[in-house]
């Protein structure tokens, strides 16, 4: 039986595209339909938002019962949400923790006067977009991944093509309601007595408390978005254009509403800019390896894209190992004044194209005000208290792997992490990281985080940030076994 199981796993790993088409895509469609029906039922019952306080009291009761046990009988706390529903590439060992149920899926209030939306943490981007857009609004930082939860983004990180105007997702958060490790409930804002918690909850990944509600800034939108695609030849030319249209050279310069670039090679890119419009513009200006086949697109194209959660659900140990030994899936936050260096380093280490690039403000909130260190003085935009960074999205199979050459993926990822630290940048922690604890603390400022763990009863109640976000397996050891080509 063990031999048969191994053969089946190898077949699943080699034919992942077939599994995605036959299993993941249908599940994605059914799950989306379920979510829509559930939302309609909640609206019809009109009881979801009104029962928010009682749901929070039940969550507090769960945590208080845990806190009353003897220390030797307590496991670390985490949410009961299944690992496969998370957008992180890692599989945190929730089976070793006390899992707390958080049935918090509702939009609570829309304040159109102050442009603030209050929601429960498991509301998804798709749900909130369907609610806001018909009313003429959208989130100030609204990701493209429909199944991402607003609470998950708040405890982790979010960045989008509007971030050159607003910054990271955390800059759009007005307040957090959090149940602490002793069962108490606090509200954290930038100006109240819990402002230290307000600044350390982003990038904490659920290691300081349970988020039960949050308020987010929204923006007014117009009915249409005019997109312009600008092909550019020459690395300096497209890097300079990105710095100009994002406002990285002058804080007072006008900028389009949305900015991103697709880099197709070291010397060619397409810069995309979008602006809100009242009228339509009539002018014309690797998971599924066979997805571009016309036959596939005709028969199955309407099912795309697959839900990330179900891709994770069908991940076998071999596929998991390949996610960091044969593939690269990384979003990295780096200073835009070194955009050329980023692209050159990515080509040197991975030789993957196209690359995704879009800009984002990183604000200087002062020292020890969260896990992100203040931008360096040479990175600040003239006339502003923020620097213009960018997301560098590297997704795909490194060229040496495609050419069946030996490739030490772990070594190359660690070199990329060292480059990121040297630049004063940050690795997104929902992707696999390869840093030691010392290297992690060089990249992130944990001074305020450690203080908050003690002050807000997180020590001994929740896992540490490093332990929560590091891969669940020894990536270095596994990487050694996968250096040779298949």
Short mmCIF file of C-alpha atoms in Angstrom, two decimals:
data_model
loop_
_atom_site.label_atom_id
_atom_site.label_comp_id
_atom_site.label_asym_id
_atom_site.label_seq_id
_atom_site.Cartn_x
_atom_site.Cartn_y
_atom_site.Cartn_z
CA UNK A 1 0.00 0.00 0.00
CA UNK A 2 2.87 2.36 0.84
CA UNK A 3 4.41 1.72 -2.57
CA UNK A 4 1.08 2.36 -4.32
CA UNK A 5 0.65 5.59 -2.33
CA UNK A 6 4.13 6.77 -3.43
CA UNK A 7 3.36 6.02 -7.07
CA UNK A 8 0.08 7.93 -6.82
CA UNK A 9 1.81 10.95 -5.24
CA UNK A 10 4.45 11.02 -7.99
CA UNK A 11 1.73 10.88 -10.64
CA UNK A 12 -0.15 13.74 -8.99
CA UNK A 13 3.01 15.82 -8.82
CA UNK A 14 3.93 15.24 -12.47
CA UNK A 15 0.38 15.87 -13.70
CA UNK A 16 -0.59 18.80 -11.50
CA UNK A 17 -2.13 20.67 -14.42
CA UNK A 18 -4.66 17.88 -14.95
CA UNK A 19 -5.57 17.88 -11.25
CA UNK A 20 -6.05 21.65 -11.33
CA UNK A 21 -8.42 21.38 -14.32
CA UNK A 22 -10.41 18.37 -13.12
CA UNK A 23 -10.52 19.16 -9.38
CA UNK A 24 -9.41 22.68 -8.48
CA UNK A 25 -11.33 24.63 -11.15
CA UNK A 26 -14.70 22.92 -10.50
CA UNK A 27 -14.21 23.30 -6.74
CA UNK A 28 -13.41 26.98 -7.26
CA UNK A 29 -16.66 27.55 -9.16
CA UNK A 30 -18.76 25.65 -6.60
CA UNK A 31 -17.10 27.45 -3.69
CA UNK A 32 -17.70 30.86 -5.29
CA UNK A 33 -21.36 29.98 -5.75
CA UNK A 34 -21.57 28.90 -2.11
CA UNK A 35 -20.06 32.20 -0.94
CA UNK A 36 -22.55 34.21 -3.02
CA UNK A 37 -25.50 32.21 -1.64
CA UNK A 38 -24.25 32.61 1.90
CA UNK A 39 -23.91 36.36 1.52
CA UNK A 40 -27.42 36.58 0.09
CA UNK A 41 -28.79 34.56 3.01
CA UNK A 42 -27.10 36.82 5.53
CA UNK A 43 -28.55 39.89 3.86
CA UNK A 44 -32.01 38.31 3.82
CA UNK A 45 -31.83 37.33 7.47
CA UNK A 46 -30.48 40.81 8.30
CA UNK A 47 -29.00 39.39 11.48
CA UNK A 48 -25.29 39.21 10.68
CA UNK A 49 -24.07 42.67 11.68
CA UNK A 50 -26.45 43.00 14.63
CA UNK A 51 -25.03 39.89 16.31
CA UNK A 52 -21.40 41.00 16.04
CA UNK A 53 -21.03 41.85 19.74
CA UNK A 54 -22.42 38.50 20.84
CA UNK A 55 -20.02 36.68 18.50
CA UNK A 56 -17.09 38.57 19.99
CA UNK A 57 -18.23 37.73 23.54
CA UNK A 58 -18.22 34.03 22.61
CA UNK A 59 -14.66 34.37 21.25
CA UNK A 60 -13.57 36.09 24.46
CA UNK A 61 -15.14 33.26 26.46
CA UNK A 62 -13.11 30.66 24.51
CA UNK A 63 -9.87 32.52 25.24
CA UNK A 64 -10.74 33.09 28.92
CA UNK A 65 -11.42 29.38 29.41
CA UNK A 66 -8.02 28.66 27.89
CA UNK A 67 -6.34 31.27 30.14
CA UNK A 68 -7.85 29.68 33.28
CA UNK A 69 -6.04 26.40 32.69
CA UNK A 70 -2.72 25.58 34.30
CA UNK A 71 0.23 26.86 32.21
CA UNK A 72 1.36 23.28 31.63
CA UNK A 73 -2.01 22.45 30.08
CA UNK A 74 -2.10 25.34 27.62
CA UNK A 75 -1.17 25.07 23.97
CA UNK A 76 -0.37 28.19 21.95
CA UNK A 77 -3.42 29.86 20.43
CA UNK A 78 -4.32 30.15 16.76
CA UNK A 79 -7.47 30.44 14.66
CA UNK A 80 -9.45 27.36 13.66
CA UNK A 81 -9.46 28.41 9.99
CA UNK A 82 -8.00 25.52 7.94
CA UNK A 83 -4.48 25.96 6.59
CA UNK A 84 -5.59 25.34 3.03
CA UNK A 85 -7.84 28.42 3.11
CA UNK A 86 -4.87 30.65 3.88
CA UNK A 87 -3.06 32.39 1.01
CA UNK A 88 0.31 31.76 2.64
CA UNK A 89 2.51 29.15 0.98
CA UNK A 90 3.42 27.64 4.36
CA UNK A 91 1.45 25.07 6.39
CA UNK A 92 1.64 26.24 10.01
CA UNK A 93 1.17 23.35 12.46
CA UNK A 94 -2.25 24.31 13.78
CA UNK A 95 -2.74 20.77 15.05
CA UNK A 96 -0.24 21.60 17.81
CA UNK A 97 -2.22 24.66 18.94
CA UNK A 98 -5.47 25.51 20.71
CA UNK A 99 -7.72 26.47 17.81
CA UNK A 100 -10.22 29.27 18.42
CA UNK A 101 -13.29 29.56 16.18
CA UNK A 102 -13.81 33.02 14.66
CA UNK A 103 -17.15 33.06 12.74
CA UNK A 104 -16.73 36.67 11.62
CA UNK A 105 -17.83 37.12 8.00
CA UNK A 106 -19.95 40.28 7.94
CA UNK A 107 -19.77 43.85 6.68
CA UNK A 108 -20.81 45.92 9.72
CA UNK A 109 -21.16 49.57 8.71
CA UNK A 110 -20.48 52.01 5.87
CA UNK A 111 -19.74 55.59 6.95
CA UNK A 112 -20.06 57.51 3.69
CA UNK A 113 -19.44 60.87 5.35
CA UNK A 114 -16.02 59.92 6.72
CA UNK A 115 -15.26 57.33 4.01
CA UNK A 116 -14.74 54.51 6.49
CA UNK A 117 -15.94 50.90 6.29
CA UNK A 118 -16.25 48.68 9.38
CA UNK A 119 -15.98 44.93 8.75
CA UNK A 120 -15.35 41.62 10.44
CA UNK A 121 -11.97 40.06 9.59
CA UNK A 122 -13.14 37.17 7.38
CA UNK A 123 -14.91 39.42 4.89
CA UNK A 124 -13.16 38.83 1.56
CA UNK A 125 -11.92 41.28 -1.04
CA UNK A 126 -14.46 39.89 -3.49
CA UNK A 127 -17.31 40.33 -1.00
CA UNK A 128 -16.39 43.90 -0.11
CA UNK A 129 -15.83 44.86 -3.75
CA UNK A 130 -19.30 43.61 -4.70
CA UNK A 131 -20.69 45.69 -1.83
CA UNK A 132 -18.74 48.93 -2.43
CA UNK A 133 -18.39 49.33 -6.20
CA UNK A 134 -22.15 49.64 -6.95
CA UNK A 135 -22.22 52.38 -4.30
CA UNK A 136 -19.37 54.26 -5.98
CA UNK A 137 -16.52 53.27 -3.64
CA UNK A 138 -13.63 50.86 -3.30
CA UNK A 139 -11.05 50.13 -0.63
CA UNK A 140 -8.13 52.57 -0.57
CA UNK A 141 -5.88 49.53 -0.90
CA UNK A 142 -7.81 46.83 -2.76
CA UNK A 143 -6.01 43.69 -3.84
CA UNK A 144 -6.87 41.73 -6.96
CA UNK A 145 -7.18 38.39 -5.11
CA UNK A 146 -10.91 37.99 -4.46
CA UNK A 147 -10.57 35.31 -1.76
CA UNK A 148 -8.07 37.28 0.36
CA UNK A 149 -9.65 38.24 3.69
CA UNK A 150 -9.53 41.81 4.95
CA UNK A 151 -8.37 40.64 8.36
CA UNK A 152 -5.65 38.46 6.90
CA UNK A 153 -4.32 41.42 4.92
CA UNK A 154 -4.43 43.59 8.05
CA UNK A 155 -2.44 41.10 10.14
CA UNK A 156 -0.12 40.35 7.25
CA UNK A 157 0.46 42.87 4.50
CA UNK A 158 -1.22 44.13 1.36
CA UNK A 159 -0.03 46.24 -1.53
CA UNK A 160 -1.72 47.15 -4.77
CA UNK A 161 -1.37 49.30 -7.86
CA UNK A 162 -2.94 52.24 -5.99
CA UNK A 163 -0.32 52.05 -3.24
CA UNK A 164 1.85 54.79 -4.74
CA UNK A 165 -0.91 57.12 -3.48
CA UNK A 166 -1.76 55.47 -0.16
CA UNK A 167 1.00 53.10 0.88
CA UNK A 168 0.72 49.58 2.26
CA UNK A 169 -2.64 48.17 3.36
CA UNK A 170 -1.87 49.11 6.98
CA UNK A 171 -1.96 52.82 6.07
CA UNK A 172 -5.65 52.44 5.22
CA UNK A 173 -6.59 50.88 8.58
CA UNK A 174 -8.34 53.29 10.96
CA UNK A 175 -8.77 50.93 13.91
CA UNK A 176 -8.40 47.32 15.03
CA UNK A 177 -10.60 45.48 17.57
CA UNK A 178 -8.50 42.73 19.12
CA UNK A 179 -9.13 39.97 21.67
CA UNK A 180 -5.92 39.55 23.67
CA UNK A 181 -4.37 36.46 25.22
CA UNK A 182 -6.23 37.06 28.52
CA UNK A 183 -9.61 37.34 26.78
CA UNK A 184 -9.91 41.12 27.08
CA UNK A 185 -11.04 43.27 24.13
CA UNK A 186 -9.18 46.42 23.08
CA UNK A 187 -9.51 48.89 20.24
CA UNK A 188 -6.23 50.14 18.80
CA UNK A 189 -5.90 53.36 16.78
CA UNK A 190 -2.97 55.56 15.81
CA UNK A 191 -3.78 58.08 18.53
CA UNK A 192 -5.31 56.22 21.51
CA UNK A 193 -3.66 54.48 24.45
CA UNK A 194 -3.07 51.38 22.35
CA UNK A 195 -1.22 53.10 19.51
CA UNK A 196 1.80 50.83 20.09
CA UNK A 197 -0.42 47.85 19.30
CA UNK A 198 -1.88 49.70 16.29
CA UNK A 199 1.58 49.98 14.71
CA UNK A 200 2.70 46.42 15.51
CA UNK A 201 -0.39 44.48 14.41
CA UNK A 202 0.54 44.83 10.69
CA UNK A 203 3.08 42.14 9.73
CA UNK A 204 2.31 40.32 13.02
CA UNK A 205 0.43 37.45 11.28
CA UNK A 206 -1.90 36.77 14.18
CA UNK A 207 0.81 36.51 16.84
CA UNK A 208 -0.39 39.38 19.06
CA UNK A 209 -4.11 38.64 19.37
CA UNK A 210 -7.30 37.72 17.55
CA UNK A 211 -8.61 40.43 15.23
CA UNK A 212 -12.42 40.62 15.53
CA UNK A 213 -13.19 43.85 13.62
CA UNK A 214 -11.43 46.63 11.76
CA UNK A 215 -12.20 49.95 10.12
CA UNK A 216 -10.77 50.71 6.68
CA UNK A 217 -10.49 53.83 4.57
CA UNK A 218 -12.37 53.80 1.28
CA UNK A 219 -12.13 56.06 -1.76
CA UNK A 220 -14.68 57.35 -4.27
CA UNK A 221 -14.41 55.94 -7.76
CA UNK A 222 -15.84 56.70 -11.20
CA UNK A 223 -17.75 54.28 -13.43
CA UNK A 224 -14.81 53.55 -15.71
CA UNK A 225 -11.05 53.16 -15.65
CA UNK A 226 -9.00 54.25 -18.65
CA UNK A 227 -5.87 52.12 -19.09
CA UNK A 228 -2.84 53.10 -21.11
CA UNK A 229 -0.16 50.59 -22.08
CA UNK A 230 3.28 52.12 -22.72
CA UNK A 231 5.90 49.83 -24.30
CA UNK A 232 9.41 50.96 -23.36
CA UNK A 233 12.81 49.87 -24.65
CA UNK A 234 15.89 50.25 -22.47
CA UNK A 235 16.23 49.49 -18.78
CA UNK A 236 17.01 53.04 -17.71
CA UNK A 237 14.11 54.33 -19.79
CA UNK A 238 11.42 52.14 -18.22
CA UNK A 239 12.86 52.49 -14.70
CA UNK A 240 12.93 56.29 -15.05
CA UNK A 241 9.36 56.26 -16.38
CA UNK A 242 8.17 54.21 -13.39
CA UNK A 243 9.83 56.62 -10.98
CA UNK A 244 8.26 59.59 -12.75
CA UNK A 245 4.67 58.32 -13.04
CA UNK A 246 4.66 57.03 -9.45
CA UNK A 247 5.71 60.36 -7.97
CA UNK A 248 9.02 58.98 -6.68
CA UNK A 249 10.92 62.04 -7.96
CA UNK A 250 8.58 64.76 -6.69
CA UNK A 251 5.89 64.45 -4.00
CA UNK A 252 3.89 67.31 -5.54
CA UNK A 253 3.83 65.89 -9.08
CA UNK A 254 0.43 64.65 -10.34
CA UNK A 255 0.20 60.88 -10.77
CA UNK A 256 -2.27 58.49 -12.40
CA UNK A 257 -4.60 56.51 -10.16
CA UNK A 258 -3.01 53.14 -10.88
CA UNK A 259 0.56 52.24 -11.89
CA UNK A 260 2.31 48.97 -12.59
CA UNK A 261 4.82 47.48 -15.03
CA UNK A 262 5.50 44.10 -16.56
CA UNK A 263 9.21 43.60 -17.26
CA UNK A 264 9.64 41.17 -20.14
CA UNK A 265 13.45 41.29 -20.25
CA UNK A 266 16.25 43.37 -18.82
CA UNK A 267 15.81 45.79 -21.72
CA UNK A 268 12.06 45.85 -22.36
CA UNK A 269 8.91 46.49 -20.33
CA UNK A 270 5.34 47.66 -20.60
CA UNK A 271 4.28 50.36 -18.12
CA UNK A 272 0.53 50.46 -17.42
CA UNK A 273 -1.20 53.52 -16.01
CA UNK A 274 -4.88 53.84 -15.18
CA UNK A 275 -7.07 56.84 -14.45
CA UNK A 276 -10.69 56.98 -13.31
CA UNK A 277 -13.10 58.16 -16.00
CA UNK A 278 -16.77 59.16 -16.10
CA UNK A 279 -17.30 57.84 -19.63
CA UNK A 280 -15.97 54.75 -21.43
CA UNK A 281 -13.01 55.22 -23.73
CA UNK A 282 -13.68 53.60 -27.11
CA UNK A 283 -10.22 54.27 -28.49
CA UNK A 284 -7.95 51.30 -29.04
CA UNK A 285 -4.47 52.18 -28.18
CA UNK A 286 2.34 28.44 -14.49
CA UNK A 287 0.33 26.16 -12.72
CA UNK A 288 -1.55 24.91 -15.79
CA UNK A 289 1.18 24.48 -18.42
CA UNK A 290 -1.33 24.07 -21.26
CA UNK A 291 -3.61 26.97 -20.28
CA UNK A 292 -2.87 28.95 -23.46
CA UNK A 293 -3.95 26.10 -25.70
CA UNK A 294 -7.01 27.30 -27.72
CA UNK A 295 -8.86 24.05 -27.00
CA UNK A 296 -8.37 24.52 -23.24
CA UNK A 297 -9.31 28.20 -23.34
CA UNK A 298 -12.51 27.44 -25.28
CA UNK A 299 -13.66 24.63 -22.99
CA UNK A 300 -12.33 25.70 -19.58
CA UNK A 301 -11.37 29.36 -19.82
CA UNK A 302 -14.60 30.48 -18.14
CA UNK A 303 -13.56 28.59 -14.98
CA UNK A 304 -10.38 30.61 -14.48
CA UNK A 305 -8.70 31.66 -12.28
CA UNK A 306 -8.45 28.76 -9.84
CA UNK A 307 -8.93 29.56 -6.16
CA UNK A 308 -5.57 29.76 -4.40
CA UNK A 309 -7.05 27.94 -1.41
CA UNK A 310 -7.86 24.87 -3.51
CA UNK A 311 -4.44 24.92 -5.16
CA UNK A 312 -3.03 24.73 -1.65
CA UNK A 313 -5.54 22.04 -0.67
CA UNK A 314 -4.24 19.76 -3.45
CA UNK A 315 -0.57 20.33 -2.59
CA UNK A 316 1.29 17.08 -1.99
CA UNK A 317 4.62 16.89 -0.09
CA UNK A 318 6.46 16.65 -3.39
CA UNK A 319 4.65 19.67 -4.82
CA UNK A 320 5.37 21.54 -1.57
CA UNK A 321 9.07 20.78 -1.93
CA UNK A 322 9.03 21.94 -5.55
CA UNK A 323 7.50 25.30 -4.54
CA UNK A 324 10.90 26.37 -3.26
CA UNK A 325 13.32 24.00 -5.02
CA UNK A 326 12.03 24.12 -8.60
CA UNK A 327 9.90 27.28 -8.58
CA UNK A 328 10.01 30.83 -7.30
CA UNK A 329 6.99 32.55 -5.77
CA UNK A 330 8.14 35.77 -4.14
CA UNK A 331 6.88 39.29 -3.57
CA UNK A 332 9.63 41.54 -2.27
CA UNK A 333 9.44 45.18 -1.15
CA UNK A 334 12.46 47.12 -2.41
CA UNK A 335 13.39 50.81 -2.84
CA UNK A 336 12.48 52.15 -6.26
CA UNK A 337 15.68 54.19 -6.53
CA UNK A 338 17.40 50.79 -6.95
CA UNK A 339 14.95 49.35 -9.45
CA UNK A 340 17.67 48.58 -11.99
CA UNK A 341 19.68 46.70 -9.33
CA UNK A 342 16.61 44.65 -8.36
CA UNK A 343 15.98 43.50 -11.91
CA UNK A 344 19.64 42.70 -12.50
CA UNK A 345 19.85 40.70 -9.27
CA UNK A 346 16.68 38.79 -10.10
CA UNK A 347 18.06 37.86 -13.51
CA UNK A 348 21.38 36.81 -11.98
CA UNK A 349 19.75 34.54 -9.39
CA UNK A 350 16.59 33.27 -11.11
CA UNK A 351 16.52 34.38 -14.77
CA UNK A 352 12.72 34.48 -14.71
CA UNK A 353 10.61 36.78 -16.87
CA UNK A 354 8.23 38.49 -16.89
CA UNK A 355 8.60 40.32 -13.59
CA UNK A 356 5.85 42.32 -11.92
CA UNK A 357 6.65 45.81 -10.60
CA UNK A 358 4.36 48.33 -8.95
CA UNK A 359 5.19 51.22 -6.62
CA UNK A 360 4.22 51.79 -2.99
CA UNK A 361 4.82 54.47 -0.39
CA UNK A 362 6.68 53.35 2.74
CA UNK A 363 6.08 55.96 5.45
CA UNK A 364 8.51 57.11 8.10
CA UNK A 365 6.51 56.73 11.33
CA UNK A 366 9.62 57.07 13.45
CA UNK A 367 11.86 54.46 15.08
CA UNK A 368 10.38 51.36 16.74
CA UNK A 369 6.87 51.98 15.36
CA UNK A 370 6.23 48.55 14.01
CA UNK A 371 8.13 45.79 12.23
CA UNK A 372 9.19 48.00 9.28
CA UNK A 373 12.22 50.19 9.82
CA UNK A 374 11.93 53.82 8.70
CA UNK A 375 13.15 54.40 5.13
CA UNK A 376 16.71 55.64 4.80
CA UNK A 377 17.23 59.35 4.20
CA UNK A 378 18.56 58.77 0.69
CA UNK A 379 15.36 56.87 -0.15
CA UNK A 380 12.87 59.57 0.86
CA UNK A 381 10.87 61.32 -1.85
CA UNK A 382 11.82 65.04 -1.93
CA UNK A 383 9.31 67.01 0.10
CA UNK A 384 7.68 63.96 1.70
CA UNK A 385 7.92 61.80 4.82
CA UNK A 386 7.80 58.61 2.80
CA UNK A 387 10.00 56.73 0.38
CA UNK A 388 8.81 55.16 -2.87
CA UNK A 389 9.41 51.43 -2.78
CA UNK A 390 7.99 48.81 -5.12
CA UNK A 391 6.84 45.26 -5.14
CA UNK A 392 9.08 43.00 -7.19
CA UNK A 393 7.00 39.96 -8.09
CA UNK A 394 9.05 36.95 -9.19
CA UNK A 395 6.93 33.95 -10.14
CA UNK A 396 7.85 30.93 -12.19
CA UNK A 397 10.52 28.33 -12.91
CA UNK A 398 14.18 29.47 -12.95
CA UNK A 399 15.81 29.03 -16.34
CA UNK A 400 18.46 26.55 -15.08
CA UNK A 401 15.66 24.27 -13.87
CA UNK A 402 13.92 24.53 -17.25
CA UNK A 403 17.22 23.59 -18.91
CA UNK A 404 17.56 20.56 -16.57
CA UNK A 405 20.70 21.97 -14.98
CA UNK A 406 21.63 21.60 -11.31
CA UNK A 407 20.17 24.51 -9.34
CA UNK A 408 20.43 25.30 -5.63
CA UNK A 409 17.20 27.24 -5.11
CA UNK A 410 17.70 27.69 -1.37
CA UNK A 411 21.12 29.25 -1.90
CA UNK A 412 19.78 31.65 -4.50
CA UNK A 413 16.80 32.64 -2.36
CA UNK A 414 19.10 33.34 0.58
CA UNK A 415 21.23 35.52 -1.68
CA UNK A 416 18.10 37.42 -2.70
CA UNK A 417 17.16 37.87 0.95
CA UNK A 418 20.63 39.23 1.70
CA UNK A 419 20.29 41.68 -1.19
CA UNK A 420 16.90 42.72 0.21
CA UNK A 421 18.34 43.33 3.69
CA UNK A 422 21.25 45.32 2.27
CA UNK A 423 18.78 47.55 0.37
CA UNK A 424 16.62 48.11 3.46
CA UNK A 425 13.79 46.13 1.89
CA UNK A 426 11.41 43.44 3.15
CA UNK A 427 10.27 39.98 2.15
CA UNK A 428 6.51 39.38 2.23
CA UNK A 429 6.01 36.77 4.93
CA UNK A 430 3.16 34.91 3.25
CA UNK A 431 5.78 33.44 0.90
CA UNK A 432 8.52 31.04 1.99
CA UNK A 433 11.45 32.65 3.77
CA UNK A 434 14.90 31.18 4.21
CA UNK A 435 16.37 33.43 6.92
CA UNK A 436 17.86 32.45 10.25
CA UNK A 437 16.39 34.13 13.34
CA UNK A 438 19.32 36.59 13.37
CA UNK A 439 18.85 37.47 9.70
CA UNK A 440 15.10 37.86 10.25
CA UNK A 441 15.74 40.39 13.03
CA UNK A 442 18.16 42.27 10.77
CA UNK A 443 15.43 42.67 8.15
CA UNK A 444 12.59 43.47 10.58
CA UNK A 445 12.62 45.72 13.65
CA UNK A 446 11.10 43.63 16.44
CA UNK A 447 11.74 46.11 19.27
CA UNK A 448 8.15 47.35 19.58
CA UNK A 449 6.78 43.92 18.68
CA UNK A 450 8.55 42.23 21.60
CA UNK A 451 7.33 44.95 24.00
CA UNK A 452 3.76 44.47 22.79
CA UNK A 453 3.96 40.70 23.20
CA UNK A 454 4.64 41.26 26.90
CA UNK A 455 2.28 44.20 27.42
CA UNK A 456 -0.70 42.66 25.61
CA UNK A 457 -0.51 39.09 26.99
CA UNK A 458 0.77 37.51 23.78
CA UNK A 459 3.88 35.91 25.28
CA UNK A 460 3.04 32.30 26.04
CA UNK A 461 -0.34 32.67 24.32
CA UNK A 462 0.55 33.07 20.63
CA UNK A 463 3.50 31.79 18.59
CA UNK A 464 6.33 34.20 17.83
CA UNK A 465 6.31 35.93 14.45
CA UNK A 466 9.45 34.16 13.28
CA UNK A 467 8.10 30.74 14.27
CA UNK A 468 4.67 31.45 12.76
CA UNK A 469 5.99 32.49 9.35
CA UNK A 470 9.01 30.27 8.78
CA UNK A 471 8.45 27.20 6.56
CA UNK A 472 7.02 24.21 8.39
CA UNK A 473 9.81 22.01 7.03
CA UNK A 474 13.61 22.31 6.94
CA UNK A 475 13.94 24.04 3.57
CA UNK A 476 17.72 23.87 3.59
CA UNK A 477 17.76 20.12 4.13
CA UNK A 478 15.00 19.48 1.59
CA UNK A 479 16.70 21.83 -0.86
CA UNK A 480 19.87 19.74 -0.79
CA UNK A 481 17.90 16.72 -2.02
CA UNK A 482 16.45 18.67 -4.95
CA UNK A 483 19.59 20.31 -6.38
CA UNK A 484 19.98 17.71 -9.10
CA UNK A 485 17.60 18.02 -12.08
CA UNK A 486 14.57 15.72 -12.28
#
